[in-house]
mmCIF file of C-alpha atoms in Angstrom:
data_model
loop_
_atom_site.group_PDB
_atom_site.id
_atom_site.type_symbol
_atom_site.label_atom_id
_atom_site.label_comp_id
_atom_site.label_asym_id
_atom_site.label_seq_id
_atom_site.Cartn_x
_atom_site.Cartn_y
_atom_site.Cartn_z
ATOM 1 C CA UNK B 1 59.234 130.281 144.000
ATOM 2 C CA UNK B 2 61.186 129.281 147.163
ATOM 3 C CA UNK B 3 64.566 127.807 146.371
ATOM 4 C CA UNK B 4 63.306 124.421 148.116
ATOM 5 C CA UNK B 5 60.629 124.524 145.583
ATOM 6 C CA UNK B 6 63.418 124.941 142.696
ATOM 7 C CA UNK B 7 64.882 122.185 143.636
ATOM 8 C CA UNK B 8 61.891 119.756 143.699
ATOM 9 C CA UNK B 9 61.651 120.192 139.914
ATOM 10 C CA UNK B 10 64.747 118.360 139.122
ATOM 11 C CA UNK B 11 64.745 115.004 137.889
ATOM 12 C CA UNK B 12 66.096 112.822 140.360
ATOM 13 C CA UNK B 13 68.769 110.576 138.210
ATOM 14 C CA UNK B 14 69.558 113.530 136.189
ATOM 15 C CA UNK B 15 69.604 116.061 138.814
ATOM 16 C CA UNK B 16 71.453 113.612 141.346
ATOM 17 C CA UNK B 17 74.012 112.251 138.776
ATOM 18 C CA UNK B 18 77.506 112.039 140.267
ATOM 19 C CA UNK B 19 79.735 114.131 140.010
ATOM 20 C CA UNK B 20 81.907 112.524 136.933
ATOM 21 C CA UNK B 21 85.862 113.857 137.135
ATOM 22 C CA UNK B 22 86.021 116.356 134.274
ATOM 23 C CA UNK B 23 89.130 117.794 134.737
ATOM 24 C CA UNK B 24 92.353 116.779 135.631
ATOM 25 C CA UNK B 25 94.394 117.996 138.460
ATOM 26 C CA UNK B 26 95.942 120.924 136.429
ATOM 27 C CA UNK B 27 92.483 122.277 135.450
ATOM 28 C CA UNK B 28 92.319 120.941 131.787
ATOM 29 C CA UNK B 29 89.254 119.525 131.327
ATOM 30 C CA UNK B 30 88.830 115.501 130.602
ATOM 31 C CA UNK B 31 85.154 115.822 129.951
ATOM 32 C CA UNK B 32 81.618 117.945 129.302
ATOM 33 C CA UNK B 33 78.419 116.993 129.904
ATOM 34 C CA UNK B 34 75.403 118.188 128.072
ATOM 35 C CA UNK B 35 72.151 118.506 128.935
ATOM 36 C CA UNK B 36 69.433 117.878 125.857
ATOM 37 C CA UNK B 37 65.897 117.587 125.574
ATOM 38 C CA UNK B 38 63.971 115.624 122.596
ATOM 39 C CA UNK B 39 64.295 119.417 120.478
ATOM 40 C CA UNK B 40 66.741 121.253 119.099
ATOM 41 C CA UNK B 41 70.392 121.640 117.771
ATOM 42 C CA UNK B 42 71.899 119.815 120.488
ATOM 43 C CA UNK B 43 70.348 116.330 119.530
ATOM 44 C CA UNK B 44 71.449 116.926 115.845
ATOM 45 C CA UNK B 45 75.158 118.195 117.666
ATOM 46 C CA UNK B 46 75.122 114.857 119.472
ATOM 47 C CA UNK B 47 73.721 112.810 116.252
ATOM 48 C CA UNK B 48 76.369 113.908 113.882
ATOM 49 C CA UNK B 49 78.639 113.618 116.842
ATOM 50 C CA UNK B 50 79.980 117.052 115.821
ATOM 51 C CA UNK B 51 81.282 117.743 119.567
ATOM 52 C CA UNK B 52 83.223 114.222 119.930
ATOM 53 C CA UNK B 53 85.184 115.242 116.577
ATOM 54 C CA UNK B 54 85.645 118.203 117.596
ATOM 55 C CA UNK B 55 86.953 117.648 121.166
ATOM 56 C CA UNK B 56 88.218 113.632 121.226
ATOM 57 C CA UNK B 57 91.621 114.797 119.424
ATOM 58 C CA UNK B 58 92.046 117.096 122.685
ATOM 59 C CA UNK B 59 91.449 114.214 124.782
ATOM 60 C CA UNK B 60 88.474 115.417 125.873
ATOM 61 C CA UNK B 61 84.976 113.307 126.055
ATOM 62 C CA UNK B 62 81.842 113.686 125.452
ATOM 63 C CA UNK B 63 78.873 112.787 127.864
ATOM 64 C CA UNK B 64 75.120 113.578 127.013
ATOM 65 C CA UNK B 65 72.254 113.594 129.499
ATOM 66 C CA UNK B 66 68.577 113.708 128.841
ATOM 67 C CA UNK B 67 66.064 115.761 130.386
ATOM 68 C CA UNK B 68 62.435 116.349 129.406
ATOM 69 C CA UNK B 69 62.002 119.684 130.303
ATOM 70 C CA UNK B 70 64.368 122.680 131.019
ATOM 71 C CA UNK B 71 63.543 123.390 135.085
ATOM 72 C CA UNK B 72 65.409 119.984 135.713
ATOM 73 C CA UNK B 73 67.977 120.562 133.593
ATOM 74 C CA UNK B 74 68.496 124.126 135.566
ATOM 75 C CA UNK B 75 68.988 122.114 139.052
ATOM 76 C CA UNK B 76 71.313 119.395 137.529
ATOM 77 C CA UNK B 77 73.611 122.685 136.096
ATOM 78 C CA UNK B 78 73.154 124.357 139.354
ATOM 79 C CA UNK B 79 74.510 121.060 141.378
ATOM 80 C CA UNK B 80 77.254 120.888 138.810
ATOM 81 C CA UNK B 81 76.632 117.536 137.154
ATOM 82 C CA UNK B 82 75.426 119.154 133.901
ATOM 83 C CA UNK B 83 78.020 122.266 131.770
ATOM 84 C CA UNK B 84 75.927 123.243 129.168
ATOM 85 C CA UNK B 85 72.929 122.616 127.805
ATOM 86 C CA UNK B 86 69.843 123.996 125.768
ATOM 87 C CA UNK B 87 66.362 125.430 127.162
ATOM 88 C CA UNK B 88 63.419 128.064 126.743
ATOM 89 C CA UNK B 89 63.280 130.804 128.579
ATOM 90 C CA UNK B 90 61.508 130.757 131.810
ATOM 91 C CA UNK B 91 63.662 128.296 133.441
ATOM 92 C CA UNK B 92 66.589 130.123 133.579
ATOM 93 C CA UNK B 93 64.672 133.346 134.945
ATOM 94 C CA UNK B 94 62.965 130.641 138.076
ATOM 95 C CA UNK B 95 66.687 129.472 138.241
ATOM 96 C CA UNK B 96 68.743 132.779 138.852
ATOM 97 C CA UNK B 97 66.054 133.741 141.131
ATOM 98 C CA UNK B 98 66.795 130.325 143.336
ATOM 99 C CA UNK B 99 70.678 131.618 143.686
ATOM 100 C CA UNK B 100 71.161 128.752 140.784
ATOM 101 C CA UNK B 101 75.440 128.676 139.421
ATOM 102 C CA UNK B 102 74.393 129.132 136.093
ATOM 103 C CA UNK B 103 75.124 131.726 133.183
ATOM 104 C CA UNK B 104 73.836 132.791 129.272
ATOM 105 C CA UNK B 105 76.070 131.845 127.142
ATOM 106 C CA UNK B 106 74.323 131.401 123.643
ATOM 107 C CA UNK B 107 70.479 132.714 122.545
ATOM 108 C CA UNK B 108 68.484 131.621 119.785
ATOM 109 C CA UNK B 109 65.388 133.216 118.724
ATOM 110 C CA UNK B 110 62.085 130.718 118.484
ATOM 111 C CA UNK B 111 60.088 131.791 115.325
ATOM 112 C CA UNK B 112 57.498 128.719 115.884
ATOM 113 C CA UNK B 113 56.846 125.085 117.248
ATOM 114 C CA UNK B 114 54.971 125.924 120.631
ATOM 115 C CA UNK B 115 51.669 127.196 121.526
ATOM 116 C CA UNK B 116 48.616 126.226 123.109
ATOM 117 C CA UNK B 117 46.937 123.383 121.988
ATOM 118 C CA UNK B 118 42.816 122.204 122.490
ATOM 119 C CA UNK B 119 41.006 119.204 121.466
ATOM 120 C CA UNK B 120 39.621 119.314 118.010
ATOM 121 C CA UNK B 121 35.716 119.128 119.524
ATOM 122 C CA UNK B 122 36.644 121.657 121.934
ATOM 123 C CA UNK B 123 34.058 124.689 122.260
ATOM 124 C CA UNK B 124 37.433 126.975 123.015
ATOM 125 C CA UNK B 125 37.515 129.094 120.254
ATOM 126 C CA UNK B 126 39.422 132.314 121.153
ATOM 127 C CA UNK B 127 42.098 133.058 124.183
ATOM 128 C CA UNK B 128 39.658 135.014 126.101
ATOM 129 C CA UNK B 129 37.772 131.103 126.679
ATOM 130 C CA UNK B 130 40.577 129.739 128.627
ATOM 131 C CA UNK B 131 38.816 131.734 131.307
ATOM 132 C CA UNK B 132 38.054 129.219 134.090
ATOM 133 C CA UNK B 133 39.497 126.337 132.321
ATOM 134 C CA UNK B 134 42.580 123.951 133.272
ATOM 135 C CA UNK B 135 45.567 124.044 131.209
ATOM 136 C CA UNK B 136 48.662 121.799 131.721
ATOM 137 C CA UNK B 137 52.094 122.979 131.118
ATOM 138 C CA UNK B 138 55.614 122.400 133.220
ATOM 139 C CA UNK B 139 56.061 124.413 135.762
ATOM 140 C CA UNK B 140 58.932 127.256 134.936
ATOM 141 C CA UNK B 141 59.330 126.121 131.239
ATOM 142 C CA UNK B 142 59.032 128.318 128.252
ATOM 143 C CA UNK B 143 55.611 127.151 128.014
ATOM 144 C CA UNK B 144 54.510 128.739 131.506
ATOM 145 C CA UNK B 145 55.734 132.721 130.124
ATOM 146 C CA UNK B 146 53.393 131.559 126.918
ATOM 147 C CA UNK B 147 50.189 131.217 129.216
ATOM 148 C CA UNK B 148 51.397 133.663 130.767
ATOM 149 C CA UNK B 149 51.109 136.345 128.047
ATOM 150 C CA UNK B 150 48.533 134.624 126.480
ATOM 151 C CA UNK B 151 46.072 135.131 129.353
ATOM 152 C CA UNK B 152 47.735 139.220 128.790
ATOM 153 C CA UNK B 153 46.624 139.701 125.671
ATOM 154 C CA UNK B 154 43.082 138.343 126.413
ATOM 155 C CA UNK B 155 43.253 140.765 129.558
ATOM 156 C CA UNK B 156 43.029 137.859 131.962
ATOM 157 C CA UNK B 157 44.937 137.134 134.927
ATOM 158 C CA UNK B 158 46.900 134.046 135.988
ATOM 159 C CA UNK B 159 43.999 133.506 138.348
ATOM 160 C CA UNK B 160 41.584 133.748 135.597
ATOM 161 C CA UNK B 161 42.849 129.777 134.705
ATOM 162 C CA UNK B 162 43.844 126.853 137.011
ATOM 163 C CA UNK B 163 47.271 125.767 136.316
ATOM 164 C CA UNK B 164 47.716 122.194 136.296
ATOM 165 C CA UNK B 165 51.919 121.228 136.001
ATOM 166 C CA UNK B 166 52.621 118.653 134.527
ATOM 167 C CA UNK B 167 55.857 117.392 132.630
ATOM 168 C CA UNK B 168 55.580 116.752 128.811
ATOM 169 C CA UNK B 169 55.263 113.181 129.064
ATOM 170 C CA UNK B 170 52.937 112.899 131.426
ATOM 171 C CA UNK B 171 50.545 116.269 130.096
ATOM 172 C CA UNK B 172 49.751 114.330 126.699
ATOM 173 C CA UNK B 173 47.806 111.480 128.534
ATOM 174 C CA UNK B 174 46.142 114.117 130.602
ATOM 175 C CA UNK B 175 45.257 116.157 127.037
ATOM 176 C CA UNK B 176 44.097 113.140 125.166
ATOM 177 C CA UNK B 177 42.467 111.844 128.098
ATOM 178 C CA UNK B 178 40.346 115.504 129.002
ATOM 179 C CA UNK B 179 41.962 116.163 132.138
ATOM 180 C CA UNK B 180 43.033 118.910 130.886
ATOM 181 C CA UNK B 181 40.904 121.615 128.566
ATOM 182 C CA UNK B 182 44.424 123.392 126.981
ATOM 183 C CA UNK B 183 47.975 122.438 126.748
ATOM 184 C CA UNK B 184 50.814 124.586 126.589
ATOM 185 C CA UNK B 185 53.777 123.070 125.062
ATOM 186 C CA UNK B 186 57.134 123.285 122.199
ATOM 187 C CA UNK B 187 57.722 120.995 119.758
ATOM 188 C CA UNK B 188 58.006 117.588 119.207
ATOM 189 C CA UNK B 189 55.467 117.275 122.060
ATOM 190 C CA UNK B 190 53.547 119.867 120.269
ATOM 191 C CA UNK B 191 53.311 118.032 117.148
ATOM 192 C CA UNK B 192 52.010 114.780 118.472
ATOM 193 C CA UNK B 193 49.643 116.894 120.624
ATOM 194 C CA UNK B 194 48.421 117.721 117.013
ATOM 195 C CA UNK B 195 49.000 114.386 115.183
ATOM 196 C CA UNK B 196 48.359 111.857 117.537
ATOM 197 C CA UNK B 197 46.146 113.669 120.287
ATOM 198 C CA UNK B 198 43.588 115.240 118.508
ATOM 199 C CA UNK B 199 44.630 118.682 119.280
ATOM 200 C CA UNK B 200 43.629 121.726 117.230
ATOM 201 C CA UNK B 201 46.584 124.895 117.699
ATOM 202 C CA UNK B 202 44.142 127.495 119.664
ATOM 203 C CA UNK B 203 47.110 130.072 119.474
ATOM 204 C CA UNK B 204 51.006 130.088 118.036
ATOM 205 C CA UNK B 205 53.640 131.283 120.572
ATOM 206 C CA UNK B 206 54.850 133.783 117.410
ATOM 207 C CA UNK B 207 51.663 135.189 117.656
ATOM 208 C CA UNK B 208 51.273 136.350 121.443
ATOM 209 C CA UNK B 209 55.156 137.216 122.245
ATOM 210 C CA UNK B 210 58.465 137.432 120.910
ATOM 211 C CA UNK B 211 60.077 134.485 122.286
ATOM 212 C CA UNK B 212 64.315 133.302 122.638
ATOM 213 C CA UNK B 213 65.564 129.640 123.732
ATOM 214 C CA UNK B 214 68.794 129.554 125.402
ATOM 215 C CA UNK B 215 72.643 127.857 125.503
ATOM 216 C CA UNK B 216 73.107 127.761 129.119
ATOM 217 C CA UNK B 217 76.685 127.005 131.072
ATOM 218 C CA UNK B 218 77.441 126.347 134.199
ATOM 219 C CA UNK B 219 78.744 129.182 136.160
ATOM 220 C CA UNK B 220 82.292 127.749 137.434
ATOM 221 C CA UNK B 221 82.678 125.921 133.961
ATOM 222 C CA UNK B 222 82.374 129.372 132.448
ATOM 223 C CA UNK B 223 84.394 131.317 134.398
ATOM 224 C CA UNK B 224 87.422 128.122 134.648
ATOM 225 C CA UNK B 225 87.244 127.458 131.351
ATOM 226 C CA UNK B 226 86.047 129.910 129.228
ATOM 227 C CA UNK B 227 87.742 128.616 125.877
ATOM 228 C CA UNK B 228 86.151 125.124 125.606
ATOM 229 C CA UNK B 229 82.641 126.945 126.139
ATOM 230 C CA UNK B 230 83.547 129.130 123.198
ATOM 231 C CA UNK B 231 84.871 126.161 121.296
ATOM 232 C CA UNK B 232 81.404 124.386 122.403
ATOM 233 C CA UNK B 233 79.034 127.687 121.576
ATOM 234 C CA UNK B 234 81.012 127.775 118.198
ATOM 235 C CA UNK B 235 80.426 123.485 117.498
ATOM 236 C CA UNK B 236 76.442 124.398 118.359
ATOM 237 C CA UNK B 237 76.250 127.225 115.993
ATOM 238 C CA UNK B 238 78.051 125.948 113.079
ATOM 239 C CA UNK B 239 75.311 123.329 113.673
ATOM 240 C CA UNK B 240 72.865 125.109 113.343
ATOM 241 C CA UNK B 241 73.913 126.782 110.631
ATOM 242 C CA UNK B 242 74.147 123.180 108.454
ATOM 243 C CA UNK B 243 70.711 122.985 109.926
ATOM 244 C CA UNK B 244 68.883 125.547 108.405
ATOM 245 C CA UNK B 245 69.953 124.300 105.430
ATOM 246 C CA UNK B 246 69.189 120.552 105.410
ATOM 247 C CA UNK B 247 65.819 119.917 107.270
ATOM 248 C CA UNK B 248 64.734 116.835 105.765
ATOM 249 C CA UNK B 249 67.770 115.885 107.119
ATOM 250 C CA UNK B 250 67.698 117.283 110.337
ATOM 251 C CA UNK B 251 64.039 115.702 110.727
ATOM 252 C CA UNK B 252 65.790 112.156 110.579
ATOM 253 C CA UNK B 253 68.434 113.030 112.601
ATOM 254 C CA UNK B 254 65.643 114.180 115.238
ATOM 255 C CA UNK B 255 63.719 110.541 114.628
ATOM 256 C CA UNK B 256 66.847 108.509 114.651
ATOM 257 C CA UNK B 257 68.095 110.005 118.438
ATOM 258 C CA UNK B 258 64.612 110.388 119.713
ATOM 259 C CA UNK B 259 62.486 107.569 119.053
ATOM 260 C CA UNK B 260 59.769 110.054 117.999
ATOM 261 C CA UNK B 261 58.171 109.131 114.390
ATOM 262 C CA UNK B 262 59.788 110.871 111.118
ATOM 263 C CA UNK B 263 56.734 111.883 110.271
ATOM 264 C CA UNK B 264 56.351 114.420 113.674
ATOM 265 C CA UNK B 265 59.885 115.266 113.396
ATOM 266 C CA UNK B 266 59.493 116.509 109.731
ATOM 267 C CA UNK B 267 56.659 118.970 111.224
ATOM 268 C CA UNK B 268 59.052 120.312 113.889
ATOM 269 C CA UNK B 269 62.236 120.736 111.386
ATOM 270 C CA UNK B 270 60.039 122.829 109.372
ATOM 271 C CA UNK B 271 59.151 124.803 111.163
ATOM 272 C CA UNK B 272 61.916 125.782 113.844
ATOM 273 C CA UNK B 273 64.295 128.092 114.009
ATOM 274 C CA UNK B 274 68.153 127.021 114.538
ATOM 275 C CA UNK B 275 70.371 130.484 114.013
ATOM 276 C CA UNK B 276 72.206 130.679 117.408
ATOM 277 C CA UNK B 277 74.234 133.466 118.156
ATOM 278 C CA UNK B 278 75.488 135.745 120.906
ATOM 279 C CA UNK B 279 73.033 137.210 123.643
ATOM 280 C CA UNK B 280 72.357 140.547 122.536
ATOM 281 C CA UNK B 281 70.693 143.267 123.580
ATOM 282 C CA UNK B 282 67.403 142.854 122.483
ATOM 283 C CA UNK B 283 67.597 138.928 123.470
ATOM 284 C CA UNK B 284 68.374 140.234 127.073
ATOM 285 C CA UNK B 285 66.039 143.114 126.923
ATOM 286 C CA UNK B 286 63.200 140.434 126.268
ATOM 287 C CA UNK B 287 64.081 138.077 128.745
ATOM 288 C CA UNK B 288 64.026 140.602 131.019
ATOM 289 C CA UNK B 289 60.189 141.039 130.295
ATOM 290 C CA UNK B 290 59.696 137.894 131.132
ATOM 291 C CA UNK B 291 61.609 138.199 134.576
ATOM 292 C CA UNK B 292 59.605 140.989 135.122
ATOM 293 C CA UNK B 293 56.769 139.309 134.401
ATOM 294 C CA UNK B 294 57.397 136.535 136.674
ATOM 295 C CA UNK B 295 58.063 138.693 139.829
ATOM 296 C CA UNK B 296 54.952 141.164 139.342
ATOM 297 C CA UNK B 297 52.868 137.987 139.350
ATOM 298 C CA UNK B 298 54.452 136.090 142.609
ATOM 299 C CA UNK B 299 55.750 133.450 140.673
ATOM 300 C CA UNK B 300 59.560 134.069 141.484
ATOM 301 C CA UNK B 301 60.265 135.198 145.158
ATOM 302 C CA UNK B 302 62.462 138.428 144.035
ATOM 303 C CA UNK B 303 63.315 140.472 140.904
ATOM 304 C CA UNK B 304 66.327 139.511 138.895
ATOM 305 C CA UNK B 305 68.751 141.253 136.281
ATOM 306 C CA UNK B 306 68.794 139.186 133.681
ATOM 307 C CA UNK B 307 72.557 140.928 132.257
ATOM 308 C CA UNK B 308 73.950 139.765 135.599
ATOM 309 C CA UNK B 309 74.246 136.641 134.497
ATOM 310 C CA UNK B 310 74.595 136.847 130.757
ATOM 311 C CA UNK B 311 78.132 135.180 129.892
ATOM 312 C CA UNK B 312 81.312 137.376 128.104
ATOM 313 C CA UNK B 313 84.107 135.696 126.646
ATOM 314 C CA UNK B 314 87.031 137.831 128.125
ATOM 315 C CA UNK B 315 89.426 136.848 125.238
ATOM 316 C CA UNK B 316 86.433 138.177 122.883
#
């Protein structure tokens, strides 16, 4: 993917958004924006408000910004409009292979809540149908590695299928509608795919690949100020941690900020994962694979090292 390509995926009010003065002229910073999608710990964060408690007696604010897919959060990040914010992990991997300012700062394995979805009536039984069929999925999102490595394990190629990229909001029409035959997507989208689109789960991320969604930072906001990301990491993963705990909860929490019904929430609490922790290893080692991946099949214009950009808190 050329870099000019990259930057076509952004959202134009998101990826465009001014530049809002976050710090003052002797570096401290006034304010942080975070990018969210309609998933995750960061809309419970912002819900319970946990990062304006934390941060308003420091005189700091708080400023959230939506995005419905990772690839334009990357670009709004990259630009510098966006600090930190939450996403799967492909579009960081298209990202540091456009030159985007961006580093890892948090990882968070995904046990469940995406996959590849069919209509109930379909005749696609098994992976090894998708051959020759059109499946929609966002272009450089977590759900494009799933394909992917689904098509892997079947021992087709990427040519085997024709791709059709959509964003989440506009692939559910296109499902429910036939345009497409499959759709690859996470949750919530994933749910209503099954409860509202008459899809039928043709295959569970959890059971093709070992999977990781990621706390991203922007790469001057890391390096400047390296102890309100901590202080931000350690605000996401505290909760999480209340998460994991309190899902019925955390399902209305989802509802309430989202819009999406309690009902399709309640299916994605269950059955996510929330534990964020520090990038390890075996997180990097993984996403590696899937840079690797990316490269040996075209899809980004160069091979990256995923550790390059992985984020160490110096006072650590």
């Amino acid at each position: 993917m050329q870099r000019r390509d990259f930057l076509r995926l952004s959202v134009g009010t998101a990826a465009a958004a001014a530049f809002a003065p976050h710090a003052n002229a002797q570096g401290a910073v006034k304010e942080i924006r975070i990018g969210y999608q309609k998933n995750g710990v960061l809309v419970i964060t912002r819900q319970q408000a946990a990062l304006e408690k934390h941060f308003t007696p420091q005189g700091v604010a708080v400023k959230w910004v939506e995005f419905s897919s990772g690839p334009p959060m990357m670009e709004a990040m990259n630009v510098g409009s966006v600090d930190y914010g939450a996403v799967g992990d492909s579009p960081p991997v298209f990202a540091q292979a456009a030159g985007a300012a961006i580093v890892y700062a948090a990882g968070q394995p995904v046990t469940n809540g995406q996959g590849i979805l069919v209509p109930k009536d379909s005749p696609i039984r098994s992976i090894a149908e998708l051959k020759g069929k059109r499946i929609g999925f966002t272009k450089g999102s977590s759900a494009h590695n799933i394909v992917v490595q689904t098509l892997e394990k079947a021992g087709l190629t990427y040519a085997d299928i024709t791709p059709v990229y959509l964003t989440p909001p506009d692939a559910g029409p296109a499902f429910a509608n036939g345009s497409i035959e499959a759709w690859s997507i996470w949750d919530p989208y994933f749910a209503i795919g099954e409860t509202r689109q008459n899809g039928r789960i043709l295959v569970n991320a959890n059971e093709i690949t070992k999977t990781n969604s990621f706390y991203i930072a922007n790469r001057d906001f890391a390096k400047n100020h390296g102890a309100v990301l901590q202080q931000i990491i350690d605000v996401t993963a505290a909760t999480a941690a209340w998460a994991e705990q309190h899902r019925d909860e955390v399902a209305k929490s989802l509802a309430a900020v989202t819009g999406i019904p309690l009902d399709i929430q309640t299916i994605a609490a269950d059955r996510s994962s929330y534990a964020v922790g520090p990038v390890t290893d075996d997180i990097v080692a993984t996403q590696q694979g899937v840079a690797d991946r990316f490269y040996k099949l075209g899809l980004i214009p160069k091979p990256v090292v995923v550790g390059d950009i992985v984020w160490r808190n110096p006072a650590a």
